[in-house]
Amino acid sequence: AQKITQTQPGMFVQEKEAVTLDCTYDTSDQSYGLFWYKQPSSGEMIFLIYQGSYDEQNATEGRYSLNFQKARKSANLVISASQLGDSAMYFCAMRTNFGNEKLTFGTGTRLTIIP
Amino acid sequence: DGGITQSPKYLFRKEGQNVTLSCEQNLNHDAMYWYRQDPGQGLRLIYYSQIVNDFQKGDIAEGYSVSREKKESFPLTVTSAQKNPTAFYLCASSPRVGARYQETQYFGPGTRLLVL
């Protein structure tokens, strides 16, 4: 069974600083995908970034990057130059590559950006 | 604009009543999903459908039912058997089934269900 652990229930970060949101995962599968989603107060889940288990380079999407350490089973999200609009819940999720379309989610981290 | 719509935004249920949450997508996606989110929790999968007229139970299917008569529609019924239905319900879709595991799921705006 897959499991995602996010150990930071909440974080407060000064505007323009970088922030790292932690995510560790557990799976016995060799092929899997890791996702990060942002959920603002409106409730919609917004896809941010993806990392495949066989990808040799860490994924980047604009201000978002994923610090993928396969041996440690961690997939931390790094947001550079944080903005007030980054305040939201952030969820890490995983999907294995066996035709199972299920996403397993962590419990999330609430990020608050301080002006 | 292409996207996923969910209605209503808020829904109130009386004891013993069945209610149906609507989910429509015009993205031409094959797969559709229903998730439940409780306060302070991540999302849990209720049901998913990979093709019209077929659907699979997720982790917490008890007390829920679905149908997939059209590719673009995947309604969720919360039955009276669901004893604790108060939650935020999110519908999602993804382009293809099993073709690329990195394909993300796209989410609708959600429906908040409250019990009177």
Tab-separated table of N, CA and C in Angstrom, chain A residues 7-97:
chain	number	residue	atom	x	y	z
A	7	THR	N	4.689	16.196	7.305
A	7	THR	CA	4.842	16.376	8.750
A	7	THR	C	4.647	17.813	9.221
A	8	GLN	N	4.494	18.750	8.299
A	8	GLN	CA	4.345	20.157	8.668
A	8	GLN	C	2.883	20.564	8.511
A	9	PRO	N	2.123	20.636	9.599
A	9	PRO	CA	0.723	21.026	9.456
A	9	PRO	C	0.582	22.472	8.984
A	10	GLY	N	1.492	23.346	9.448
A	10	GLY	CA	1.414	24.739	9.052
A	10	GLY	C	2.785	25.373	9.030
A	11	MET	N	2.941	26.357	8.132
A	11	MET	CA	4.194	27.101	8.048
A	11	MET	C	3.901	28.567	7.797
A	12	PHE	N	4.731	29.415	8.389
A	12	PHE	CA	4.646	30.857	8.158
A	12	PHE	C	5.981	31.302	7.557
A	13	VAL	N	5.898	32.013	6.436
A	13	VAL	CA	7.107	32.406	5.723
A	13	VAL	C	6.986	33.878	5.319
A	14	GLN	N	8.090	34.579	5.429
A	14	GLN	CA	8.118	35.976	5.012
A	14	GLN	C	8.063	36.055	3.490
A	15	GLU	N	7.319	37.041	3.012
A	15	GLU	CA	7.229	37.266	1.564
A	15	GLU	C	8.619	37.404	0.964
A	16	LYS	N	8.801	36.845	-0.223
A	16	LYS	CA	10.033	36.875	-1.018
A	16	LYS	C	11.073	35.852	-0.563
A	17	GLU	N	10.832	35.196	0.557
A	17	GLU	CA	11.748	34.133	0.965
A	17	GLU	C	11.390	32.834	0.252
A	18	ALA	N	12.356	31.920	0.199
A	18	ALA	CA	12.088	30.587	-0.326
A	18	ALA	C	11.521	29.710	0.785
A	19	VAL	N	10.731	28.726	0.389
A	19	VAL	CA	10.129	27.832	1.374
A	19	VAL	C	10.189	26.398	0.855
A	20	THR	N	10.437	25.478	1.766
A	20	THR	CA	10.466	24.053	1.434
A	20	THR	C	9.369	23.329	2.190
A	21	LEU	N	8.517	22.634	1.462
A	21	LEU	CA	7.447	21.836	2.057
A	21	LEU	C	7.843	20.368	1.948
A	22	ASP	N	7.803	19.673	3.081
A	22	ASP	CA	8.315	18.310	3.138
A	22	ASP	C	7.267	17.279	2.730
A	23	CYS	N	7.742	16.227	2.077
A	23	CYS	CA	6.894	15.112	1.692
A	23	CYS	C	7.748	13.851	1.669
A	24	THR	N	7.342	12.852	2.418
A	24	THR	CA	7.977	11.541	2.312
A	24	THR	C	6.916	10.532	1.899
A	25	TYR	N	7.352	9.488	1.226
A	25	TYR	CA	6.394	8.526	0.706
A	25	TYR	C	6.882	7.116	0.974
A	26	ASP	N	5.944	6.205	0.890
A	26	ASP	CA	6.280	4.796	1.104
A	26	ASP	C	5.543	3.981	0.062
A	27	THR	N	6.286	3.210	-0.693
A	27	THR	CA	5.710	2.303	-1.680
A	27	THR	C	6.706	1.199	-1.970
A	28	SER	N	6.192	0.050	-2.329
A	28	SER	CA	7.053	-1.053	-2.737
A	28	SER	C	7.186	-1.112	-4.256
A	29	ASP	N	6.454	-0.248	-4.947
A	29	ASP	CA	6.517	-0.219	-6.400
A	29	ASP	C	7.777	0.496	-6.863
A	30	GLN	N	8.291	0.074	-8.009
A	30	GLN	CA	9.494	0.691	-8.566
A	30	GLN	C	9.156	1.871	-9.464
A	31	SER	N	7.985	1.813	-10.085
A	31	SER	CA	7.540	2.890	-10.970
A	31	SER	C	6.394	3.643	-10.310
A	32	TYR	N	6.566	4.936	-10.179
A	32	TYR	CA	5.521	5.745	-9.554
A	32	TYR	C	5.708	7.197	-9.952
A	33	GLY	N	4.665	7.960	-9.741
A	33	GLY	CA	4.716	9.391	-10.010
A	33	GLY	C	4.355	10.156	-8.759
A	34	LEU	N	4.994	11.286	-8.569
A	34	LEU	CA	4.739	12.141	-7.407
A	34	LEU	C	4.232	13.490	-7.891
A	35	PHE	N	3.216	13.989	-7.232
A	35	PHE	CA	2.549	15.226	-7.639
A	35	PHE	C	2.457	16.169	-6.444
A	36	TRP	N	2.460	17.457	-6.749
A	36	TRP	CA	2.129	18.467	-5.758
A	36	TRP	C	0.947	19.292	-6.276
A	37	TYR	N	-0.009	19.514	-5.357
A	37	TYR	CA	-1.172	20.324	-5.657
A	37	TYR	C	-1.274	21.462	-4.650
A	38	LYS	N	-1.841	22.556	-5.125
A	38	LYS	CA	-2.131	23.712	-4.273
A	38	LYS	C	-3.644	23.837	-4.137
A	39	GLN	N	-4.116	24.056	-2.926
A	39	GLN	CA	-5.546	24.243	-2.700
A	39	GLN	C	-5.767	25.578	-1.998
A	40	PRO	N	-6.130	26.611	-2.738
A	40	PRO	CA	-6.454	27.900	-2.101
A	40	PRO	C	-7.764	27.795	-1.334
A	41	SER	N	-8.127	28.876	-0.681
A	41	SER	CA	-9.328	28.856	0.162
A	41	SER	C	-10.592	28.574	-0.645
A	42	SER	N	-10.547	28.806	-1.938
A	42	SER	CA	-11.718	28.519	-2.789
A	42	SER	C	-11.996	27.018	-2.889
A	43	GLY	N	-11.000	26.188	-2.640
A	43	GLY	CA	-11.218	24.753	-2.586
A	43	GLY	C	-10.721	23.962	-3.770
A	44	GLU	N	-10.544	24.600	-4.912
A	44	GLU	CA	-10.116	23.855	-6.088
A	44	GLU	C	-8.673	23.383	-5.943
A	45	MET	N	-8.382	22.198	-6.407
A	45	MET	CA	-7.025	21.643	-6.387
A	45	MET	C	-6.320	22.029	-7.683
A	46	ILE	N	-5.167	22.665	-7.541
A	46	ILE	CA	-4.419	23.145	-8.699
A	46	ILE	C	-3.116	22.368	-8.806
A	47	PHE	N	-2.909	21.709	-9.931
A	47	PHE	CA	-1.689	20.935	-10.151
A	47	PHE	C	-0.491	21.876	-10.279
A	48	LEU	N	0.594	21.560	-9.572
A	48	LEU	CA	1.795	22.390	-9.603
A	48	LEU	C	2.951	21.742	-10.346
A	49	ILE	N	3.261	20.503	-9.995
A	49	ILE	CA	4.492	19.908	-10.498
A	49	ILE	C	4.444	18.402	-10.358
A	50	TYR	N	5.181	17.727	-11.249
A	50	TYR	CA	5.218	16.264	-11.281
A	50	TYR	C	6.663	15.767	-11.334
A	51	GLN	N	6.908	14.632	-10.665
A	51	GLN	CA	8.217	13.969	-10.700
A	51	GLN	C	8.012	12.469	-10.896
A	52	GLY	N	8.634	11.890	-11.895
A	52	GLY	CA	8.572	10.458	-12.107
A	52	GLY	C	9.708	9.750	-11.386
A	53	SER	N	9.462	8.529	-10.995
A	53	SER	CA	10.457	7.807	-10.204
A	53	SER	C	11.733	7.533	-10.977
A	54	TYR	N	11.639	7.506	-12.297
A	54	TYR	CA	12.829	7.246	-13.114
A	54	TYR	C	13.427	8.505	-13.717
A	55	ASP	N	12.830	9.638	-13.401
A	55	ASP	CA	13.384	10.899	-13.917
A	55	ASP	C	14.725	11.174	-13.239
A	56	GLU	N	15.716	11.459	-14.049
A	56	GLU	CA	17.055	11.672	-13.494
A	56	GLU	C	17.250	13.074	-12.953
A	57	GLN	N	16.483	14.009	-13.463
A	57	GLN	CA	16.619	15.383	-12.993
A	57	GLN	C	15.403	15.785	-12.165
A	58	ASN	N	15.637	16.672	-11.217
A	58	ASN	CA	14.533	17.204	-10.429
A	58	ASN	C	13.639	18.068	-11.312
A	59	ALA	N	12.330	17.937	-11.097
A	59	ALA	CA	11.379	18.705	-11.889
A	59	ALA	C	11.368	20.167	-11.470
A	60	THR	N	11.150	21.034	-12.439
A	60	THR	CA	10.988	22.461	-12.163
A	60	THR	C	9.842	22.988	-13.019
A	61	GLU	N	9.073	23.915	-12.425
A	61	GLU	CA	7.993	24.603	-13.134
A	61	GLU	C	7.933	26.024	-12.602
A	62	GLY	N	8.589	26.922	-13.311
A	62	GLY	CA	8.585	28.312	-12.865
A	62	GLY	C	9.230	28.450	-11.496
A	63	ARG	N	8.490	28.981	-10.525
A	63	ARG	CA	9.022	29.166	-9.168
A	63	ARG	C	9.000	27.896	-8.340
A	64	TYR	N	8.414	26.839	-8.893
A	64	TYR	CA	8.317	25.572	-8.157
A	64	TYR	C	9.409	24.605	-8.615
A	65	SER	N	10.024	23.953	-7.664
A	65	SER	CA	10.946	22.875	-7.991
A	65	SER	C	10.728	21.749	-6.995
A	66	LEU	N	11.092	20.570	-7.410
A	66	LEU	CA	10.882	19.411	-6.579
A	66	LEU	C	12.242	18.819	-6.235
A	67	ASN	N	12.550	18.740	-4.962
A	67	ASN	CA	13.801	18.152	-4.488
A	67	ASN	C	13.553	16.660	-4.251
A	68	PHE	N	13.878	15.850	-5.258
A	68	PHE	CA	13.567	14.428	-5.242
A	68	PHE	C	14.788	13.645	-4.782
A	69	GLN	N	14.649	12.941	-3.642
A	69	GLN	CA	15.713	12.090	-3.132
A	69	GLN	C	15.149	10.679	-3.002
A	70	LYS	N	15.391	9.894	-4.042
A	70	LYS	CA	14.745	8.589	-4.163
A	70	LYS	C	15.147	7.650	-3.033
A	71	ALA	N	16.416	7.637	-2.677
A	71	ALA	CA	16.879	6.724	-1.622
A	71	ALA	C	16.219	7.046	-0.286
A	72	ARG	N	15.972	8.304	-0.063
A	72	ARG	CA	15.313	8.730	1.184
A	72	ARG	C	13.796	8.698	1.066
A	73	LYS	N	13.291	8.451	-0.141
A	73	LYS	CA	11.847	8.476	-0.416
A	73	LYS	C	11.248	9.807	0.008
A	74	SER	N	11.894	10.874	-0.453
A	74	SER	CA	11.346	12.192	-0.164
A	74	SER	C	11.184	12.983	-1.463
A	75	ALA	N	10.195	13.850	-1.474
A	75	ALA	CA	9.875	14.655	-2.660
A	75	ALA	C	9.415	16.020	-2.192
A	76	ASN	N	10.353	16.811	-1.720
A	76	ASN	CA	10.012	18.104	-1.130
A	76	ASN	C	9.764	19.154	-2.192
A	77	LEU	N	8.776	19.995	-1.969
A	77	LEU	CA	8.455	21.099	-2.874
A	77	LEU	C	9.185	22.350	-2.407
A	78	VAL	N	9.864	22.996	-3.323
A	78	VAL	CA	10.541	24.257	-3.026
A	78	VAL	C	9.870	25.360	-3.823
A	79	ILE	N	9.447	26.400	-3.124
A	79	ILE	CA	8.872	27.580	-3.769
A	79	ILE	C	9.869	28.713	-3.588
A	80	SER	N	10.350	29.232	-4.678
A	80	SER	CA	11.311	30.333	-4.578
A	80	SER	C	10.564	31.672	-4.569
A	81	ALA	N	11.148	32.657	-3.923
A	81	ALA	CA	10.605	34.019	-3.936
A	81	ALA	C	9.108	34.019	-3.677
A	82	SER	N	8.713	33.588	-2.495
A	82	SER	CA	7.301	33.411	-2.191
A	82	SER	C	6.515	34.725	-2.320
A	83	GLN	N	5.240	34.554	-2.693
A	83	GLN	CA	4.337	35.685	-2.891
A	83	GLN	C	3.112	35.513	-2.006
A	84	LEU	N	2.409	36.589	-1.771
A	84	LEU	CA	1.219	36.514	-0.916
A	84	LEU	C	0.204	35.513	-1.477
A	85	GLY	N	0.130	35.424	-2.789
A	85	GLY	CA	-0.804	34.493	-3.427
A	85	GLY	C	-0.444	33.031	-3.248
A	86	ASP	N	0.724	32.770	-2.683
A	86	ASP	CA	1.118	31.387	-2.415
A	86	ASP	C	0.466	30.839	-1.150
A	87	SER	N	-0.158	31.691	-0.376
A	87	SER	CA	-0.834	31.228	0.840
A	87	SER	C	-1.954	30.270	0.461
A	88	ALA	N	-1.867	29.031	0.947
A	88	ALA	CA	-2.819	27.986	0.571
A	88	ALA	C	-2.439	26.705	1.293
A	89	MET	N	-3.264	25.671	1.092
A	89	MET	CA	-2.896	24.313	1.500
A	89	MET	C	-2.132	23.680	0.344
A	90	TYR	N	-1.127	22.886	0.679
A	90	TYR	CA	-0.334	22.191	-0.321
A	90	TYR	C	-0.344	20.694	-0.018
A	91	PHE	N	-0.661	19.924	-1.054
A	91	PHE	CA	-0.770	18.482	-0.894
A	91	PHE	C	0.231	17.771	-1.802
A	92	CYS	N	0.866	16.777	-1.234
A	92	CYS	CA	1.715	15.862	-1.972
A	92	CYS	C	0.890	14.606	-2.270
A	93	ALA	N	1.067	14.038	-3.453
A	93	ALA	CA	0.287	12.855	-3.828
A	93	ALA	C	1.154	11.921	-4.663
A	94	MET	N	0.752	10.651	-4.704
A	94	MET	CA	1.535	9.647	-5.430
A	94	MET	C	0.609	8.727	-6.208
A	95	ARG	N	1.095	8.302	-7.361
A	95	ARG	CA	0.379	7.297	-8.131
A	95	ARG	C	1.385	6.271	-8.636
A	96	THR	N	1.049	5.013	-8.546
A	96	THR	CA	1.919	3.963	-9.067
A	96	THR	C	1.576	3.706	-10.517
A	97	ASN	N	2.421	2.976	-11.192
A	97	ASN	CA	2.321	2.826	-12.641
A	97	ASN	C	1.866	1.430	-13.028
